[in-house]
Structure formats: structure tokens, C-alpha cells
Coordinates of C-alpha atoms and ligand atoms in Angstrom, one line a residue:
M1 CA -91.8 128.6 251.3
L2 CA -93.3 130.8 254.1
P3 CA -93.7 129.2 257.6
N4 CA -97.5 129.5 257.4
D5 CA -97.7 127.3 254.4
F6 CA -96.1 124.3 256.0
P7 CA -98.3 121.4 257.4
E8 CA -99.8 122.2 260.8
D9 CA -98.0 119.4 262.8
L10 CA -94.6 120.5 261.5
K11 CA -95.0 124.2 262.1
P12 CA -93.9 124.2 265.8
R13 CA -90.8 122.2 265.0
L14 CA -89.7 123.8 261.7
A15 CA -87.1 126.1 263.4
P16 CA -85.4 123.9 266.0
T17 CA -85.1 125.1 269.6
P18 CA -82.3 124.1 272.0
G19 CA -82.9 120.8 273.7
G20 CA -81.3 117.4 274.4
D21 CA -78.8 116.8 277.2
M22 CA -75.4 116.8 275.6
G23 CA -72.3 115.7 277.4
Y24 CA -68.8 114.5 276.7
D25 CA -68.4 110.7 277.2
C26 CA -64.9 109.4 277.9
L27 CA -64.1 106.3 275.8
S28 CA -61.5 105.1 278.3
C29 CA -63.0 105.6 281.8
G30 CA -66.6 106.1 280.9
R31 CA -67.1 109.3 282.9
R32 CA -69.3 112.0 281.5
H33 CA -68.4 115.7 281.5
A34 CA -70.6 118.9 281.1
P35 CA -70.8 120.2 277.5
D36 CA -70.4 123.9 278.3
Q37 CA -66.6 123.8 278.2
L38 CA -63.9 123.1 275.6
L39 CA -62.6 119.6 276.2
Y40 CA -60.5 117.5 273.8
T41 CA -59.4 114.7 276.2
C42 CA -60.9 113.4 279.4
P43 CA -59.9 115.6 282.4
D44 CA -59.8 112.5 284.6
C45 CA -57.9 110.0 282.5
G46 CA -56.8 111.7 279.2
G47 CA -59.1 109.4 277.1
L48 CA -60.7 110.4 273.8
L49 CA -64.2 111.9 274.0
M50 CA -67.4 111.5 272.2
L51 CA -70.4 113.8 272.5
T52 CA -73.8 112.1 273.2
D53 CA -77.3 113.2 274.0
A54 CA -78.6 111.6 277.2
K55 CA -82.1 112.4 276.0
F56 CA -81.6 110.7 272.6
D57 CA -84.4 108.2 273.4
E58 CA -86.9 111.1 273.5
L59 CA -86.4 111.4 269.8
K60 CA -87.7 107.9 269.4
R61 CA -91.1 109.0 270.7
K62 CA -91.8 110.5 267.3
P63 CA -92.1 107.9 264.5
G64 CA -89.4 107.9 261.8
Q65 CA -92.0 109.2 259.4
F66 CA -92.2 112.4 261.5
W67 CA -88.5 113.1 261.2
R68 CA -88.4 112.3 257.5
R69 CA -91.2 114.8 256.8
L70 CA -89.6 117.4 259.1
F71 CA -86.2 117.2 257.5
D72 CA -87.6 117.2 254.0
H73 CA -89.8 120.1 254.7
R74 CA -86.9 122.1 256.3
L75 CA -85.2 122.1 252.9
M76 CA -87.9 124.5 251.7
L77 CA -87.6 126.9 254.7
N78 CA -85.5 129.9 254.0
L79 CA -83.8 130.2 257.4
Q80 CA -80.1 130.7 257.2
A81 CA -79.2 128.8 260.3
I82 CA -80.8 125.6 259.1
R83 CA -79.7 125.7 255.5
G84 CA -76.6 123.7 256.3
V85 CA -75.8 120.9 258.7
F86 CA -78.3 122.2 261.3
T87 CA -81.1 121.0 259.1
F88 CA -80.6 117.9 261.4
Q89 CA -80.1 119.9 264.6
E90 CA -82.0 117.4 266.9
F91 CA -79.6 114.6 265.9
L92 CA -76.5 116.6 265.6
A93 CA -76.0 119.2 268.3
P94 CA -79.4 119.9 269.9
N95 CA -77.9 122.2 272.6
I96 CA -76.8 124.9 270.1
P97 CA -79.3 127.7 269.7
L98 CA -79.8 128.9 266.1
V99 CA -78.5 132.4 267.0
D100 CA -75.0 131.0 267.4
V101 CA -75.1 128.9 264.3
V102 CA -72.3 129.7 261.8
Y103 CA -73.5 129.0 258.2
L104 CA -71.3 129.6 255.2
G105 CA -73.1 127.4 252.6
E106 CA -71.9 124.0 253.8
G107 CA -73.7 120.8 253.4
H108 CA -76.5 119.5 251.1
T109 CA -73.9 118.6 248.4
P110 CA -75.1 117.0 245.2
L111 CA -75.4 113.2 244.8
I112 CA -74.5 112.4 241.2
A113 CA -75.2 109.1 239.5
A114 CA -72.2 107.7 237.6
P115 CA -72.8 107.8 233.9
R116 CA -73.8 104.4 232.5
E117 CA -70.5 103.7 230.6
L118 CA -68.5 104.3 233.8
A119 CA -70.7 102.1 235.9
K120 CA -70.3 99.4 233.3
T121 CA -66.5 99.7 233.4
V122 CA -66.4 99.6 237.2
G123 CA -69.0 96.7 237.4
A124 CA -71.5 98.3 239.7
H125 CA -74.0 101.2 239.8
F126 CA -72.7 104.0 241.9
F127 CA -73.1 107.6 242.9
V128 CA -70.6 110.3 243.9
K129 CA -71.3 112.8 246.6
T130 CA -69.3 115.9 245.7
E131 CA -68.0 117.3 249.0
G132 CA -65.8 119.7 247.1
Q133 CA -68.8 121.8 246.6
N134 CA -68.6 123.0 250.3
P135 CA -67.4 126.6 250.9
S136 CA -63.7 125.8 251.5
A137 CA -64.0 122.9 249.0
S138 CA -64.0 119.9 251.3
F139 CA -66.2 118.0 253.7
K140 CA -64.3 119.5 256.6
D141 CA -66.6 122.5 256.5
R142 CA -69.4 120.3 258.0
G143 CA -67.4 119.7 261.1
M144 CA -66.2 123.3 261.3
A145 CA -69.8 124.6 261.1
A146 CA -70.6 122.6 264.2
A147 CA -67.3 123.3 266.1
L148 CA -67.4 127.0 265.4
S149 CA -71.1 127.3 266.2
M150 CA -70.3 125.8 269.6
L151 CA -67.3 128.0 270.1
N152 CA -69.4 131.0 269.1
N153 CA -72.0 130.0 271.7
L154 CA -69.3 129.7 274.4
V155 CA -67.7 133.0 273.5
R156 CA -71.1 134.7 273.8
V157 CA -72.5 132.9 276.9
K158 CA -69.2 132.8 278.9
N159 CA -67.9 136.2 277.7
L160 CA -64.6 134.6 276.6
G161 CA -63.3 137.7 274.8
Q162 CA -60.9 136.5 272.1
V163 CA -60.1 132.8 271.6
V164 CA -57.1 131.5 269.7
A165 CA -58.0 128.4 267.7
V166 CA -55.3 125.9 266.5
C167 CA -55.3 122.9 264.2
A168 CA -52.8 120.6 262.4
S169 CA -53.8 119.8 258.9
T170 CA -53.2 117.8 255.8
G171 CA -54.6 120.9 254.1
D172 CA -58.3 120.9 254.3
T173 CA -58.9 121.2 258.0
S174 CA -56.8 124.4 258.0
A175 CA -58.7 125.8 255.0
A176 CA -62.0 125.2 256.7
A177 CA -60.9 126.3 260.2
A178 CA -59.5 129.6 258.9
L179 CA -62.6 130.4 256.8
Y180 CA -65.1 129.7 259.6
A181 CA -63.0 131.5 262.2
A182 CA -62.7 134.5 259.9
S183 CA -66.5 134.8 259.7
L184 CA -66.8 135.5 263.4
G185 CA -65.5 139.1 263.3
G186 CA -62.4 138.7 265.4
S187 CA -63.6 136.7 268.4
V188 CA -61.7 133.6 267.1
K189 CA -58.2 134.0 265.8
S190 CA -57.1 130.9 263.9
S191 CA -53.6 129.5 263.6
V192 CA -52.8 126.4 261.5
L193 CA -49.8 124.1 261.6
L194 CA -49.0 122.4 258.2
P195 CA -46.4 119.8 257.3
K196 CA -44.1 121.7 255.0
G197 CA -44.4 120.6 251.3
R198 CA -47.2 118.1 252.2
V199 CA -50.2 120.3 251.4
T200 CA -51.0 121.5 247.9
P201 CA -50.4 125.1 246.9
Q202 CA -54.2 125.6 246.6
Q203 CA -54.7 124.3 250.1
L204 CA -51.9 126.5 251.4
S205 CA -53.4 129.6 249.8
Q206 CA -56.7 129.1 251.6
P207 CA -55.7 129.8 255.3
L208 CA -53.4 132.5 254.0
G209 CA -56.3 134.2 252.2
A210 CA -58.5 133.9 255.3
G211 CA -55.9 135.7 257.4
A212 CA -54.9 132.9 259.6
A213 CA -51.4 132.6 261.2
V214 CA -49.9 129.8 259.1
F215 CA -46.9 127.8 260.5
E216 CA -45.0 125.3 258.3
L217 CA -43.3 122.4 260.2
P218 CA -40.9 119.8 259.1
G219 CA -42.3 116.2 259.0
V220 CA -45.7 114.8 258.1
F221 CA -49.2 115.4 259.5
D222 CA -48.7 113.1 262.5
D223 CA -45.7 115.3 263.7
A224 CA -47.7 118.6 263.4
M225 CA -50.6 116.9 265.3
R226 CA -48.2 116.2 268.2
V227 CA -47.3 119.8 268.4
V228 CA -50.9 120.9 268.3
E229 CA -51.7 118.4 271.0
R230 CA -49.0 119.9 273.2
L231 CA -50.3 123.4 272.5
S232 CA -53.8 122.3 273.6
E233 CA -52.5 120.6 276.8
K234 CA -50.3 123.5 277.9
Y235 CA -52.0 126.6 276.7
Q236 CA -55.4 128.3 276.5
V237 CA -56.4 127.4 272.9
A238 CA -59.4 126.0 271.1
L239 CA -58.4 122.9 269.2
L240 CA -60.1 122.5 265.9
N241 CA -58.9 119.0 264.8
S242 CA -61.4 116.2 264.8
K243 CA -60.1 115.3 268.3
N244 CA -62.6 118.1 269.0
P245 CA -65.8 116.0 269.2
W246 CA -68.0 118.8 268.0
R247 CA -66.4 118.4 264.6
V248 CA -67.5 114.7 264.5
L249 CA -71.1 115.8 265.1
G250 CA -71.1 118.2 262.2
Q251 CA -69.7 115.6 259.9
E252 CA -72.5 113.2 260.8
S253 CA -74.6 115.4 258.5
Y254 CA -73.0 113.6 255.5
A255 CA -74.7 110.4 256.6
Y256 CA -78.1 112.2 257.2
E257 CA -77.9 113.7 253.7
V258 CA -77.1 110.5 252.0
A259 CA -80.2 109.0 253.8
Q260 CA -82.3 111.9 252.7
Q261 CA -81.1 111.8 249.1
F262 CA -82.1 108.1 248.9
D263 CA -85.5 108.8 250.5
Y264 CA -84.2 107.2 253.7
S265 CA -83.8 103.8 252.0
L266 CA -80.2 102.6 252.5
R267 CA -80.7 98.8 252.7
D268 CA -78.9 97.9 249.4
K269 CA -76.4 100.7 249.6
V270 CA -72.7 100.7 250.2
L271 CA -71.0 103.9 251.5
V272 CA -67.3 104.1 250.5
V273 CA -65.3 106.5 252.6
P274 CA -61.5 107.3 252.6
V275 CA -59.8 107.1 256.0
G276 CA -57.0 109.3 257.3
N277 CA -57.5 110.6 260.8
A278 CA -60.7 108.5 261.0
G279 CA -62.9 111.4 262.0
N280 CA -65.0 111.2 258.9
I281 CA -65.6 107.4 259.0
T282 CA -66.5 107.8 262.8
A283 CA -69.0 110.5 261.9
V284 CA -70.6 108.4 259.1
L285 CA -71.0 105.4 261.4
S286 CA -72.3 107.4 264.3
G287 CA -74.8 109.3 262.1
L288 CA -76.2 106.1 260.5
L289 CA -76.6 104.5 263.9
K290 CA -78.5 107.4 265.2
F291 CA -80.9 107.5 262.2
F292 CA -81.4 103.8 262.5
R293 CA -82.1 103.8 266.2
A294 CA -84.7 106.5 265.8
S295 CA -86.2 104.6 262.8
V296 CA -85.5 107.4 260.4
I297 CA -83.9 104.7 258.2
D298 CA -85.1 101.1 258.0
G299 CA -81.7 99.4 257.6
L300 CA -78.0 100.1 257.8
P301 CA -75.9 100.2 254.6
K302 CA -72.6 98.5 254.2
I303 CA -69.6 100.6 254.9
V304 CA -66.3 100.3 253.0
A305 CA -63.4 102.2 254.5
V306 CA -60.5 102.8 252.1
Q307 CA -56.8 103.4 252.8
S308 CA -53.8 103.8 250.7
K309 CA -51.2 101.0 251.1
R310 CA -48.8 103.8 252.1
A311 CA -50.9 105.0 255.1
N312 CA -52.9 101.9 256.2
P313 CA -52.9 101.5 260.0
V314 CA -56.7 100.9 260.0
F315 CA -56.5 98.3 257.2
L316 CA -53.7 96.5 259.0
Y317 CA -55.7 96.4 262.2
Y318 CA -58.9 95.0 260.7
R319 CA -57.1 92.5 258.6
Q320 CA -56.2 90.6 261.8
P321 CA -58.6 87.9 263.2
S322 CA -61.2 89.7 265.3
A323 CA -60.3 88.0 268.6
S324 CA -56.7 89.1 268.6
R325 CA -56.3 92.4 266.9
S326 CA -53.6 94.8 268.0
Y327 CA -53.1 98.4 266.8
A328 CA -49.8 99.8 265.7
P329 CA -49.3 103.2 264.0
V330 CA -47.5 103.1 260.7
T331 CA -44.8 105.4 259.2
V332 CA -46.5 106.9 256.2
R333 CA -44.9 107.1 252.8
P334 CA -45.9 109.8 250.2
S335 CA -49.4 109.2 248.9
V336 CA -51.4 111.1 246.2
A337 CA -54.4 110.7 248.6
Q338 CA -52.4 113.2 250.6
A339 CA -55.3 114.5 252.7
A340 CA -55.6 111.0 254.2
M341 CA -51.8 110.4 254.6
I342 CA -51.9 109.7 258.3
G343 CA -50.1 106.9 260.1
D344 CA -51.6 107.3 263.6
P345 CA -55.3 108.3 263.3
V346 CA -56.5 110.3 266.3
S347 CA -60.0 108.9 266.1
F348 CA -58.9 105.3 266.0
P349 CA -60.5 104.4 269.4
R350 CA -63.8 106.1 268.3
L351 CA -63.7 104.1 265.1
T352 CA -63.3 100.7 266.8
A353 CA -66.0 101.4 269.3
L354 CA -68.5 102.5 266.6
A355 CA -67.6 99.9 264.1
A356 CA -68.3 97.2 266.8
Q357 CA -71.7 98.8 267.5
Y358 CA -72.4 99.1 263.9
E359 CA -71.8 95.4 263.1
A360 CA -73.7 94.3 266.2
T361 CA -76.7 96.5 265.2
A362 CA -76.6 95.5 261.5
G363 CA -76.5 91.8 262.6
A364 CA -74.3 90.9 259.7
P365 CA -70.9 91.9 258.4
A366 CA -71.4 95.5 257.4
F367 CA -68.0 97.2 258.0
F368 CA -65.1 96.5 255.7
V369 CA -61.7 98.0 255.2
V370 CA -59.8 97.7 251.9
E371 CA -56.4 99.0 250.9
V372 CA -55.5 100.3 247.4
D373 CA -52.3 101.2 245.7
E374 CA -51.2 104.6 244.4
T375 CA -51.6 103.7 240.7
S376 CA -55.2 102.6 241.2
I377 CA -56.0 105.8 243.0
M378 CA -54.6 108.0 240.2
E379 CA -56.1 105.9 237.4
S380 CA -59.5 105.7 239.1
M381 CA -59.5 109.5 239.5
L382 CA -58.6 110.0 235.9
L383 CA -61.2 107.4 234.8
A384 CA -63.9 109.2 236.7
N385 CA -62.9 112.6 235.3
R386 CA -62.9 111.2 231.8
N387 CA -66.5 110.1 232.4
G388 CA -67.8 113.4 233.5
L389 CA -67.1 113.1 237.3
A390 CA -64.5 115.5 238.6
V391 CA -63.2 113.9 241.8
C392 CA -60.2 114.6 244.0
T393 CA -57.5 112.0 244.6
Q394 CA -59.4 110.9 247.7
G395 CA -62.4 110.4 245.5
G396 CA -60.2 108.4 243.2
E397 CA -59.2 106.4 246.3
C398 CA -62.9 105.7 246.9
L399 CA -63.4 104.5 243.4
A400 CA -60.3 102.3 243.6
G401 CA -61.7 101.0 246.9
L402 CA -65.0 100.1 245.4
R403 CA -63.2 98.2 242.6
A404 CA -61.1 96.4 245.2
A405 CA -64.3 95.6 247.3
L406 CA -66.0 94.2 244.2
A407 CA -63.0 92.2 243.3
E408 CA -62.9 90.7 246.8
G409 CA -66.6 90.0 246.8
L410 CA -67.2 92.3 249.7
V411 CA -69.6 94.2 247.5
T412 CA -71.8 92.6 244.8
P413 CA -72.7 94.2 241.4
S414 CA -76.4 94.3 242.6
E415 CA -75.6 96.8 245.3
T416 CA -75.4 100.6 244.8
A417 CA -72.3 102.4 246.1
V418 CA -72.0 106.0 247.2
L419 CA -68.4 107.4 246.9
D420 CA -67.4 110.2 249.1
S421 CA -65.4 112.6 246.9
T422 CA -64.1 114.5 249.9
A423 CA -62.7 117.6 248.3
H424 CA -62.7 119.6 245.1
A425 CA -60.6 118.1 242.3
L426 CA -58.8 121.4 241.7
K427 CA -57.2 121.3 245.2
F428 CA -55.2 118.3 244.0
V429 CA -54.6 119.2 240.3
D430 CA -50.8 119.2 240.8
F431 CA -51.0 115.4 241.1
Q432 CA -52.8 115.2 237.8
N433 CA -50.2 117.4 236.1
A434 CA -47.4 115.4 237.6
Y435 CA -49.0 112.2 236.4
F436 CA -49.4 113.6 232.9
E437 CA -45.7 114.6 232.9
G438 CA -44.6 111.2 234.3
R439 CA -43.2 112.8 237.5
L440 CA -44.9 110.5 240.0
L441 CA -42.6 107.5 239.6
D442 CA -39.9 108.3 242.1
D443 CA -41.9 109.5 245.1
Y444 CA -45.1 107.7 244.6
G445 CA -44.2 104.6 242.5
I446 CA -46.8 105.5 239.9
K447 CA -46.0 104.8 236.3
S448 CA -48.0 107.0 233.9
R449 CA -49.9 105.4 231.1
P450 CA -49.4 107.5 228.0
E451 CA -53.0 107.1 226.8
L452 CA -54.2 108.8 230.0
A453 CA -51.9 111.7 229.7
N454 CA -53.0 114.9 228.2
K455 CA -51.3 118.2 227.4
P456 CA -52.1 121.5 225.7
R457 CA -51.1 121.7 222.0
P458 CA -49.5 124.9 220.7
V459 CA -50.9 126.4 217.5
N460 CA -47.9 127.5 215.6
L461 CA -48.4 130.4 213.2
G462 CA -44.8 131.1 212.3
A463 CA -43.7 134.7 211.8
A464 CA -47.2 136.1 210.9
P465 CA -48.5 138.9 213.2
V466 CA -50.5 137.5 216.1
P467 CA -53.0 139.1 218.5
G468 CA -52.1 139.9 222.1
P469 CA -53.0 142.2 224.9
G470 CA -52.6 145.8 223.6
V471 CA -51.8 144.6 220.1
A472 CA -54.1 145.8 217.4
L473 CA -54.1 143.7 214.2
S474 CA -55.3 145.1 210.9
A475 CA -58.4 143.6 209.4
E476 CA -56.2 141.7 206.9
E477 CA -53.8 140.4 209.6
R478 CA -56.7 139.3 211.8
E479 CA -58.2 137.4 208.8
R480 CA -54.9 135.7 208.1
F481 CA -54.5 134.7 211.8
V482 CA -58.0 133.3 212.1
S483 CA -57.9 131.3 208.9
A484 CA -54.4 129.9 209.5
A485 CA -55.3 128.9 213.1
A486 CA -58.6 127.4 212.0
A487 CA -56.9 125.4 209.2
Q488 CA -54.3 124.0 211.6
I489 CA -56.8 122.9 214.2
A490 CA -59.1 121.4 211.5
V491 CA -56.1 119.3 210.3
A492 CA -55.2 118.2 213.9
L493 CA -58.9 117.2 214.6
G494 CA -59.4 115.6 211.1
L495 CA -62.4 117.8 210.4
E496 CA -64.2 117.4 207.1
D497 CA -65.0 120.4 204.9
K498 CA -68.7 121.4 205.0
A499 CA -68.7 122.1 201.3
R500 CA -68.1 118.5 200.4
Ligands
LIG601 C1 -59.4 115.1 256.0 C2 -59.6 114.5 254.7 C3 -59.7 113.1 254.5 C4 -59.6 112.1 255.6 O1 -60.6 112.2 256.6 P1 -60.4 111.8 258.1 O2 -61.6 112.3 258.8 O3 -59.1 112.5 258.5 O4 -60.3 110.3 258.1 C5 -60.0 112.6 253.2 N1 -60.1 113.4 252.2 C6 -60.0 114.7 252.3 C7 -60.1 115.6 251.0 C8 -59.7 115.3 253.5 O5 -59.6 116.6 253.6
LIG602 ZN1 -61.7 109.3 281.2

């Protein structure tokens, strides 16, 4: 749609202009720091940072109806910079001008209703938001779009020359970081640190393909994270983990889109989110709070955070009575929800701060954490897939989490859930294959159910000539091959003859 065809009152706001008053807030000492620098911890006390807009209240001067109409109309405006997470620029990172925005096709992922049979089996109506349809095939692209747009802005405005970006990753952060950095024509060189053997081959191929420097370290994610933290304390590097608060802002777009996809009515909804480093759940809570405070949505949905029993520090924390909770990292054990296999989540202090605000604002219990076992994760993933929804293992974790929340009565069958399928199923296909072949028992404690396993069936044609690349069959040989193969498949499928 051409700019001139939009309603008069929206025309001046269609393309967002820089505004707001962004700053880094320290969660420990409360000091505020200027946004035009790369900070990952508070320079005064080392505390974790959140980015906030000191002029946020100005957004409230417009009625919620204005923002709803603006965001909905922006979906029809063919302007690259706002096609992704910057549709919501005013709520996300209002300081970033559109010229610096990096857009690779992230965001606005489909929201898909679960087929009726599957909803019946699970016991509630639910939707899946397919974050695997982002450019590097996970939701991490949302955060990278914001972080790299900001970095792009700093490189331009401050003439930084070349920046070296680093991140530790369970596989998807590195894929996203490498791709977004590669799009900047050499100003940002990315390097990624991976726990050796703890990312899938597909995930490993991604930063390699994007030309990043890839380092494999012994240990699990938490160990690689410590090395990256040391690098960012001691050396001139840009940190692209979700400790970088610009990433959290980008990931808020998930919440904004869910609101938009339900026409801004989230009262009877339940958002189910897998938790690893707790960046994503932080972003979801923060985004929903912002939309609620500006009356863009009229109520806050329930939130169900899900962890595997093998990487459950957040669950263990919230299970304690609220007056006397204490936090302790856990030593993780292998989990098929490998992208969330984190024992000491970096964003934990952000999560507790936001979850408390969320509950206070909702005025009722609205934030829950459940844990699920490995078998339920795999079986939920396979169940979804067998009902037309291709979800990753973390999507399976969400479905397992919804079932656990229903069983515990935290969610009722009259509510509608939204599962965050955080990555593309194909990134984690090796877990499916291992399940089919019964290879998940030793490391993951998962016993395969034969009725869920599947494998290719050979069509055996004996010694007859068969086709192949560069092999030319005679007409007669081809006819014999086709009829023998068709006959064998018809028997296997129990097909009935048309003639009868
Ligand atoms: C990173 C990731 C998670 C965990 O998100 P956090 O922000 O670390 O809590 C879950 N699923 C996938 C596919 C991921 O890549
Ligand atoms: Zn501080």
C-alpha cells in the first residue's frame, strides 16, 4: 500500500523517527547509564542491565486504539526497515533510526491453531507460533536484529571501524549472530564459542557458512559463557549474548506479535515459553507489561515458563515459598531441549524483577514455572509432528509444559495456550532419529515407544536391472522395474485393485 493511501492521522507516524530517552538501568545499584556505548554490566557495580525509555509515559498520551491501528497499518507498508521487529519501534528501541536497521526477514512468524484432534488429546485449545521461520531458523534473530541495528548505528555515528563480536551459544545464538554480522559488509566480524558436541550439526553448519570464527570448547554452555564474559571484560569486543540488553528489546517483538495476532485481546490466553538463559522469558514479560501499561492490550495473559528436569534452576527457585526463596545454579545433565540446557541463566535477576512486576500488575497469580521430563518432551514433539505441527524439541518442551500445567490445574481447559516453538524442527532432527533408533536411553533416559518410531522401508527388486544416475534402462527393463516396485508397495500398503 502506498503511503498516500493510509488514513490521514497515521500518515505522519507510519515510518517511525528516532525518539524516546533510552538508557541502561542497573538492576543492582539502580544507576542509569547513557545508551550510546556498548555496556553489558554496570560500570559502577558490575550489575546486570536493562534498557528502558525514560519517556515511555509519553506513549500513553495516545490511546491504545491509536497504537493498535498504527501497528496494524504498518503491516501494509512496504518499507524494509519496519518489516521485521521494528514494526514496534516506539516500544522496542525508539532511539535507533531506520537507516541503521538491519532487516533479514525476521519476525511476524505464523501463529497456527492446533488441529482439533491434537487439541482434544492435549485437553485444551492451543496455537503454535513457529519461530523456526525466522532467517536463521530460531527466535534469536529477533534479538540480533535489534542488537546488530544498534551496533550498526554505533559503528556509523562513532566511526568505530571494525568491531569484533563474540557470543557463547547452545547453537542458535551463534547462528543468528553470524548471519546478522555477515550482512554488515565487514564492519562487524563475528566469533562464536560453542560447547563441543552440544550443538547439533545443523546449528554448527550455520556460523561456519556465514564465515564466523567458530571455537569449540570443552564443557557445556555455562562454561563457554564464562569464557565469553572474560573476553568482554578484558578486551574490546561486542558481546552478542542476551546479557546484551539490546537483544532483550528485540525479543519483546514476540509478545507484541502475539498481541497483534489475537487482535490485542490476551485476557484468556496462556503463553508457554521454554527457559534456558532466561532472555526470552524476560523479553516476553517486559513486552507484555509495556503493551499493558500503554493500554495497547486490555489484560495480561498467564505465563507458563517451562524447564527440563535436567536443567531446572528457575523451576527450583520458584518452587520455594515466595518469602524465602534462594537461588542456586544447577549442574545440567544432557537434555534433548538442548538449546535450553543451561544451569546458571544469565538473565535470572531480570526474570525475578519482571516476574514480580508482572504478578503485581496482573493482580492475580499469572506467572508459573513447570518442569518436564525428557520422555514427555520427545513424545510431545512427535505427537505435534504427527498432527501436522512440525516443532523443535523446545516446542515439544512447551507442549509437555502445557500438559503439565493442565494436569496441575495451573491452566484450565477453557483457556487458550500459545506455545513458543523457538526453532525449526530440522535443527534438532538428530534427536528424532536417535529416538527412532532407540539411542536416547543411556544419555537422556528416554525409552523409545515402538509405535512412535518410523523408518524408511527398502523396496527390494532382486537382481533385476534398476535405474540410477547415468544408467539408461531399456523400455522393457523400465516397465519391469515400475510394475515390480508398484506391486510391492501396493502389497505393503494393502491397496485394493481398481478393477475389482
Ligand atoms: C536460546 C533458545 C532457547 C532458550 O531461550 P533463553 O532466552 O536462553 O531462555 C530455547 N529454544 C531455542 C530453540 C533457543 O535457541
Ligand atoms: Zn550498578
